[in-house]
mmCIF file of C-alpha atoms in Angstrom:
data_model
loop_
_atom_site.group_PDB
_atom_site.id
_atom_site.type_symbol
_atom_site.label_atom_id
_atom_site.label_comp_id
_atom_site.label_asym_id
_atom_site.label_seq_id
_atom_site.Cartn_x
_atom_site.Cartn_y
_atom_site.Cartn_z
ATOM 1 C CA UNK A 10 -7.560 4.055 -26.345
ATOM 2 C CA UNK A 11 -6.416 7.389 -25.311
ATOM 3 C CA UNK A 12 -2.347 8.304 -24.980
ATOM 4 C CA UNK A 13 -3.545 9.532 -21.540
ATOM 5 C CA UNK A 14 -4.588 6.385 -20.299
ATOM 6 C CA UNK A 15 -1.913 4.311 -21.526
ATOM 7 C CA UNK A 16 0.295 6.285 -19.688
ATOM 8 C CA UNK A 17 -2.108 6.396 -16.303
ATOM 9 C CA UNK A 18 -2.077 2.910 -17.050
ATOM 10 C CA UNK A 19 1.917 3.186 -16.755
ATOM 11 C CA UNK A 20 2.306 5.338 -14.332
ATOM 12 C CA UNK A 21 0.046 2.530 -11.962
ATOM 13 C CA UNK A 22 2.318 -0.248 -12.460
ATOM 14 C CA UNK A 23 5.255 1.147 -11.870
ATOM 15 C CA UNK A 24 3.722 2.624 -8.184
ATOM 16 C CA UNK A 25 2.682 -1.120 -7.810
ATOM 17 C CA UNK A 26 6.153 -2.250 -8.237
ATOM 18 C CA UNK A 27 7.534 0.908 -5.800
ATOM 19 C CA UNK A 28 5.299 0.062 -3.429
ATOM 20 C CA UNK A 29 6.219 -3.875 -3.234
ATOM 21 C CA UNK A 30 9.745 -2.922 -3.345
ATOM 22 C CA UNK A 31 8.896 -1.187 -0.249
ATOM 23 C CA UNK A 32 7.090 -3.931 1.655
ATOM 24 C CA UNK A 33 9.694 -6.475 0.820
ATOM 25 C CA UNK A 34 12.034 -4.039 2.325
ATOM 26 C CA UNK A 35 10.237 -4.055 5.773
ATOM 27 C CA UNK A 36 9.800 -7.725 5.772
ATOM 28 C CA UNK A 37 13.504 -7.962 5.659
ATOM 29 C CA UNK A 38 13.877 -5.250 8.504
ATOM 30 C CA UNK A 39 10.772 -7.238 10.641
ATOM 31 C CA UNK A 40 12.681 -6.485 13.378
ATOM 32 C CA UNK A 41 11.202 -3.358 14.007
ATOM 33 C CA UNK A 42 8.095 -4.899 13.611
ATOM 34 C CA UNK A 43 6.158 -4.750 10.063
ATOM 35 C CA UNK A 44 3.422 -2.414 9.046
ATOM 36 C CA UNK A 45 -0.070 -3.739 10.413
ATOM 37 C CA UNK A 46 -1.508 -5.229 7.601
ATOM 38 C CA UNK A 47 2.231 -6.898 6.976
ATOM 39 C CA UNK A 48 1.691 -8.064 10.823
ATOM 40 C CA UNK A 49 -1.681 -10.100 9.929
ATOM 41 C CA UNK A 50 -0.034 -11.271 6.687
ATOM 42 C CA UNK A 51 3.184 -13.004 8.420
ATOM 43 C CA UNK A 52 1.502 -14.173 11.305
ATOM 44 C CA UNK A 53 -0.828 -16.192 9.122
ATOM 45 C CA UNK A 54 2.120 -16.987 6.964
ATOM 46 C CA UNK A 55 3.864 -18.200 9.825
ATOM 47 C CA UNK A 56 1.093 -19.874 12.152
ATOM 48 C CA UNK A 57 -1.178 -21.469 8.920
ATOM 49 C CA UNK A 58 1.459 -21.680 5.876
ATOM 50 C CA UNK A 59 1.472 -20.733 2.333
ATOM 51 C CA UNK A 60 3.436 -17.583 1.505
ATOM 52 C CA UNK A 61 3.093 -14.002 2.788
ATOM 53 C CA UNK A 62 2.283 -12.857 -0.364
ATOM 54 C CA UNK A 63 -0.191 -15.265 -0.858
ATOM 55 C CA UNK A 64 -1.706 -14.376 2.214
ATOM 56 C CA UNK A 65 -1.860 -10.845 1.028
ATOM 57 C CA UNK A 66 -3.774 -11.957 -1.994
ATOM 58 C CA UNK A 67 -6.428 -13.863 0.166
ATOM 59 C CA UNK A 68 -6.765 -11.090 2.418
ATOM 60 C CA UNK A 69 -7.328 -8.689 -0.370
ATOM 61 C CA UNK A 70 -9.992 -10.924 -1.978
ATOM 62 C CA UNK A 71 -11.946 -10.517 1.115
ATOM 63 C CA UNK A 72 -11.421 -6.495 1.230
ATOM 64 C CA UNK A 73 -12.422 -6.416 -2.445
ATOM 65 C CA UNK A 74 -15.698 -8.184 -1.379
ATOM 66 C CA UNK A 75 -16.625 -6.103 1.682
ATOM 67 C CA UNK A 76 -15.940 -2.724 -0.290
ATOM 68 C CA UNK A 77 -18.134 -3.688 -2.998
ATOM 69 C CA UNK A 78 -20.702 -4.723 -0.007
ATOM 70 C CA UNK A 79 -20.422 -1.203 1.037
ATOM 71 C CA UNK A 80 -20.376 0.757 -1.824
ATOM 72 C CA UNK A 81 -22.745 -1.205 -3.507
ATOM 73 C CA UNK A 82 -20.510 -1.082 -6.661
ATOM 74 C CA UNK A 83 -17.563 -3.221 -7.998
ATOM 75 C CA UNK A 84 -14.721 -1.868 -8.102
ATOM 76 C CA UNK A 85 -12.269 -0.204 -10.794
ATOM 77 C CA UNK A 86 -10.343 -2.653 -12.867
ATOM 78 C CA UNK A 87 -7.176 -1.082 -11.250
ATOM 79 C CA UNK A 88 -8.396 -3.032 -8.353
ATOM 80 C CA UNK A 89 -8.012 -6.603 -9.721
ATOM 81 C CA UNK A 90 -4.773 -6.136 -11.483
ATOM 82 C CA UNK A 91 -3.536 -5.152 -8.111
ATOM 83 C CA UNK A 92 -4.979 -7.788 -6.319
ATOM 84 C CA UNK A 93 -3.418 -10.254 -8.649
ATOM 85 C CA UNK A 94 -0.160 -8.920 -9.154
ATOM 86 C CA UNK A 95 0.945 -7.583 -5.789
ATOM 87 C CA UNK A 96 1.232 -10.981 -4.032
ATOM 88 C CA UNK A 97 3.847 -11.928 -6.702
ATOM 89 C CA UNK A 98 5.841 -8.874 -6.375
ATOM 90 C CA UNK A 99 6.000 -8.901 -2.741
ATOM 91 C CA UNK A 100 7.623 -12.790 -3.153
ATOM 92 C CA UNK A 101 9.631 -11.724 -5.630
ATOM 93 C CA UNK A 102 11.693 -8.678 -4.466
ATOM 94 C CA UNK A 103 11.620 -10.830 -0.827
ATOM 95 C CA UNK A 104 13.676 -13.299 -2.705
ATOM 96 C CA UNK A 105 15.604 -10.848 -4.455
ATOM 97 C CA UNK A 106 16.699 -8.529 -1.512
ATOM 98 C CA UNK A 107 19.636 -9.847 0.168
ATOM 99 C CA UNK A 108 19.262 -10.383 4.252
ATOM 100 C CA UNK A 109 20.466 -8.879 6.460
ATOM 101 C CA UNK A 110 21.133 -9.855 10.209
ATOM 102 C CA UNK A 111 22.464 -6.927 12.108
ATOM 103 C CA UNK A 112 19.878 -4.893 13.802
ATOM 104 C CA UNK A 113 20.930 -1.854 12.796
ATOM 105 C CA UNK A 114 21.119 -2.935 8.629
ATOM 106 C CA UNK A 115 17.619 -3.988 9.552
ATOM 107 C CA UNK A 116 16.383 -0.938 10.886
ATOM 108 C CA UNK A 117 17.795 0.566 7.569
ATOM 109 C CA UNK A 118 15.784 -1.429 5.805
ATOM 110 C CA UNK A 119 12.954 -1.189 7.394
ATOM 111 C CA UNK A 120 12.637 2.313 7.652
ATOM 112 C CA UNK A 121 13.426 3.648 3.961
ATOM 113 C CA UNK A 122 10.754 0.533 2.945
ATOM 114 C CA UNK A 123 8.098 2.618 4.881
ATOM 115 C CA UNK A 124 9.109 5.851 3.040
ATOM 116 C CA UNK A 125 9.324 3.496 -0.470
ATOM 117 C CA UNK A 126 6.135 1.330 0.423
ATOM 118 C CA UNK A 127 4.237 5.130 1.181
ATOM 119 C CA UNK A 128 5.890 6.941 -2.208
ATOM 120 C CA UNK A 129 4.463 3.841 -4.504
ATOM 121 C CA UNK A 130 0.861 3.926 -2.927
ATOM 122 C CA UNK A 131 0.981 7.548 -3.652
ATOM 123 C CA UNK A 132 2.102 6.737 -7.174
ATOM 124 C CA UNK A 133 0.096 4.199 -8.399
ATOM 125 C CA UNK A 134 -3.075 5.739 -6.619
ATOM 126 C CA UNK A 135 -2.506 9.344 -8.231
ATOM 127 C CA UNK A 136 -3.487 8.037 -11.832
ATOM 128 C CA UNK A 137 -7.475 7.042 -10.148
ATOM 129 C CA UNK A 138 -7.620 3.323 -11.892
ATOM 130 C CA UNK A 139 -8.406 1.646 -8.593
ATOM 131 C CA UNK A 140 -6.744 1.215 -5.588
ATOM 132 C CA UNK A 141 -5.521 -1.843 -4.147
ATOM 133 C CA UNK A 142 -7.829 -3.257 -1.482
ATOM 134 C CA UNK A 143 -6.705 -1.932 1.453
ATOM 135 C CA UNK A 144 -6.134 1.966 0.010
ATOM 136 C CA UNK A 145 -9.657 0.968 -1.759
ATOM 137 C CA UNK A 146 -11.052 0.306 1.989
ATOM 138 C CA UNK A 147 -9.062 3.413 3.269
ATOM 139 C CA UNK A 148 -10.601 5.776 0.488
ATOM 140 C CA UNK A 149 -13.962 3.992 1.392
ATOM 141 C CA UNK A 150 -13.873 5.199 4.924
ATOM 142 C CA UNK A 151 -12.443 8.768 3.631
ATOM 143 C CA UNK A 152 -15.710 8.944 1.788
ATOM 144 C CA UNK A 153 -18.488 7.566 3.873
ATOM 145 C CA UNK A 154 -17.837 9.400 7.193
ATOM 146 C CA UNK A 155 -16.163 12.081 5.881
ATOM 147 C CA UNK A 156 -12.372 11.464 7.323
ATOM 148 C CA UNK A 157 -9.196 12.871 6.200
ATOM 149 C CA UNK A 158 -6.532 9.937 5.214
ATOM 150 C CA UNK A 159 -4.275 9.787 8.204
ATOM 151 C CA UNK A 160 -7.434 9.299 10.404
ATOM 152 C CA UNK A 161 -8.969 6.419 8.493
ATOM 153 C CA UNK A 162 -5.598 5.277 8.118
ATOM 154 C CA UNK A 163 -4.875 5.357 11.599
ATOM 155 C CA UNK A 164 -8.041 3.320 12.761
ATOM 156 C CA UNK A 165 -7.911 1.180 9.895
ATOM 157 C CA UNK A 166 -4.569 -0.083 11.007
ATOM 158 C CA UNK A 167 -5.245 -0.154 14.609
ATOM 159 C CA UNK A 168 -7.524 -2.867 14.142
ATOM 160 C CA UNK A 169 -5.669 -4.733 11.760
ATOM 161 C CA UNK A 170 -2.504 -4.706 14.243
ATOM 162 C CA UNK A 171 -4.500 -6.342 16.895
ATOM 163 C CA UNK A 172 -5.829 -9.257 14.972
ATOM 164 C CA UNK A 173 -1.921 -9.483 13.651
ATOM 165 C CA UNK A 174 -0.707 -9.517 17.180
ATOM 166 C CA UNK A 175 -3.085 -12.373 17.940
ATOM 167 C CA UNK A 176 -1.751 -14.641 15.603
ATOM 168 C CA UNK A 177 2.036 -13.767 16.399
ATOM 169 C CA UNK A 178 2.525 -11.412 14.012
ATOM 170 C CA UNK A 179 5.994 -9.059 14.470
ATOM 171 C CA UNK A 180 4.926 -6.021 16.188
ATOM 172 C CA UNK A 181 7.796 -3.430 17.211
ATOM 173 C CA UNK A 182 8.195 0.121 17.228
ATOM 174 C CA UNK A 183 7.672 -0.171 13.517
ATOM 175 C CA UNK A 184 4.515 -0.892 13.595
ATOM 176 C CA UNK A 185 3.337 1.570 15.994
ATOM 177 C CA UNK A 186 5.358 4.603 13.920
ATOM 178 C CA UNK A 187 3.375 3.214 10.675
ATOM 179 C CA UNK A 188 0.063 3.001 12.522
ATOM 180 C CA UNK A 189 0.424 6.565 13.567
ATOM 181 C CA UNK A 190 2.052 8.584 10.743
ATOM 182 C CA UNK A 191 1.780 6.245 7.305
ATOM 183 C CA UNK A 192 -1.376 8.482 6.339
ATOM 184 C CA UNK A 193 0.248 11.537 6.707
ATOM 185 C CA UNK A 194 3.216 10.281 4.694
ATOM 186 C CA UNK A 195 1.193 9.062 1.781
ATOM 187 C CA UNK A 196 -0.886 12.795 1.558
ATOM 188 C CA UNK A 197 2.839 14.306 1.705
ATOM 189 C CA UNK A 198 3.776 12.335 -1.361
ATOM 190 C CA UNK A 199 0.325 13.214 -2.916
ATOM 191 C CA UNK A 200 1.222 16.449 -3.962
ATOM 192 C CA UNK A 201 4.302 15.211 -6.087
ATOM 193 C CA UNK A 202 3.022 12.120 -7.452
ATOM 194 C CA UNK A 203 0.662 14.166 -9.149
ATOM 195 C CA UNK A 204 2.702 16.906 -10.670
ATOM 196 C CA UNK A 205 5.184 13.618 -12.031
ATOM 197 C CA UNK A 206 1.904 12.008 -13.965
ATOM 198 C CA UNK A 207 0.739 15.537 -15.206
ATOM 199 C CA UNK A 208 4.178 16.247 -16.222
ATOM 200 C CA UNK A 209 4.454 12.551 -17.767
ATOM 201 C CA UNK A 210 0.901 13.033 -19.832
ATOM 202 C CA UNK A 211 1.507 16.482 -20.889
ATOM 203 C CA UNK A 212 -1.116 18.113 -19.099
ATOM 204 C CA UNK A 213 -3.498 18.373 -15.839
ATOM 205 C CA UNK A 214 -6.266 15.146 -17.010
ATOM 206 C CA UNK A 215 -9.336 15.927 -15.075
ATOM 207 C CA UNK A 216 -9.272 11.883 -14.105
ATOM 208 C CA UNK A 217 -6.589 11.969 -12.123
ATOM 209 C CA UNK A 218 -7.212 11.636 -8.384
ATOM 210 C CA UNK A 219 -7.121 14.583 -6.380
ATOM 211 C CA UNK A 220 -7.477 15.099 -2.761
ATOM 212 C CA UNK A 221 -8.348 17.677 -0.297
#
């Protein structure tokens, strides 16, 4: 096993934890609505039970199946030890984040969690061990027809948000901001994510991701 991909290897779980950091963050600053797969997550949580993160976990299982339909391949490995891990992050740092009740603090929180949340998917996408479902299905739809991010982003999201709204999920000017600019966040980090891992391994490893 190459010192390259142990440190790839790294370099993806600590984007995993930055990114749940980040989505525990906007859970605790729902007011201003959650980011649209966050939406479907807590309205299930909320209208059928078990936790939000486990919701995220069941929701991914069925991403990870439909991708694989579509690309007639499984996925990377990456892939599963995000879909296992990421529910049990998200619990975690929503029981370790204190709460706050003022809607200000709230929009705080919510806000620097979608700057966090976007940073982390950058990160732990950059080394190219898999993405979590949902990037997976985003990267997917940047393949197949030929998209840049933001745009499958965008209409990836769109349609999540309404099947979130249907089941009660928290929908604010949050969620319409994510829907709308979380692509173009995630390509800005791009560019720095990857100079951090090729600075971390020593030099520019043809395996990491790179997009146009």
């Amino acid at each position: 096993m190459s010192r390259s991909f142990v440190k790839r290897c790294l370099f993806y779980f600590v984007g995993l934890i930055i990114m749940s950091i980040g989505v525990a963050m906007q859970v605790k600053g729902f007011v201003m609505g959650l980011a649209p797969w966050d939406v479907l997550h807590f309205g299930l949580w909320q209208s059928v039970g078990l936790t939000f993160g486990s919701w995220a976990v069941i929701i991914g299982i069925g991403i990870v199946i439909a991708t694989s339909l579509m690309v007639k391949a499984l996925p990377k490995g990456g892939v599963y030890v995000n879909l296992l891990t990421i529910g049990a992050f998200i619990d975690f740092f929503v029981w370790l984040l204190p709460d706050v009740e003022s809607w200000p603090a709230q929009a705080v929180y919510f806000t620097l969690g979608v700057f966090v949340a976007a940073f982390g998917s950058a990160f732990y996408m950059t080394p190219n061990l898999g993405a979590g479902p949902r990037d997976s299905l985003m990267l997917v739809l940047v393949v197949k027809f030929n998209l840049r991010m933001a745009r499958a982003r965008f209409l990836m999201e769109l349609i999540v948000t309404v099947f979130g709204v249907i089941l009660g999920g928290p929908v604010f000017i949050g969620t319409i901001l994510i829907v709308l600019f979380y692509g173009r966040i995630i390509e800005m980090f791009f560019p720095y994510t990857r100079e951090l891992l090729i600075r971390f391994i020593g030099y520019n490893d043809p395996k990491i991701i790179q997009f146009k």
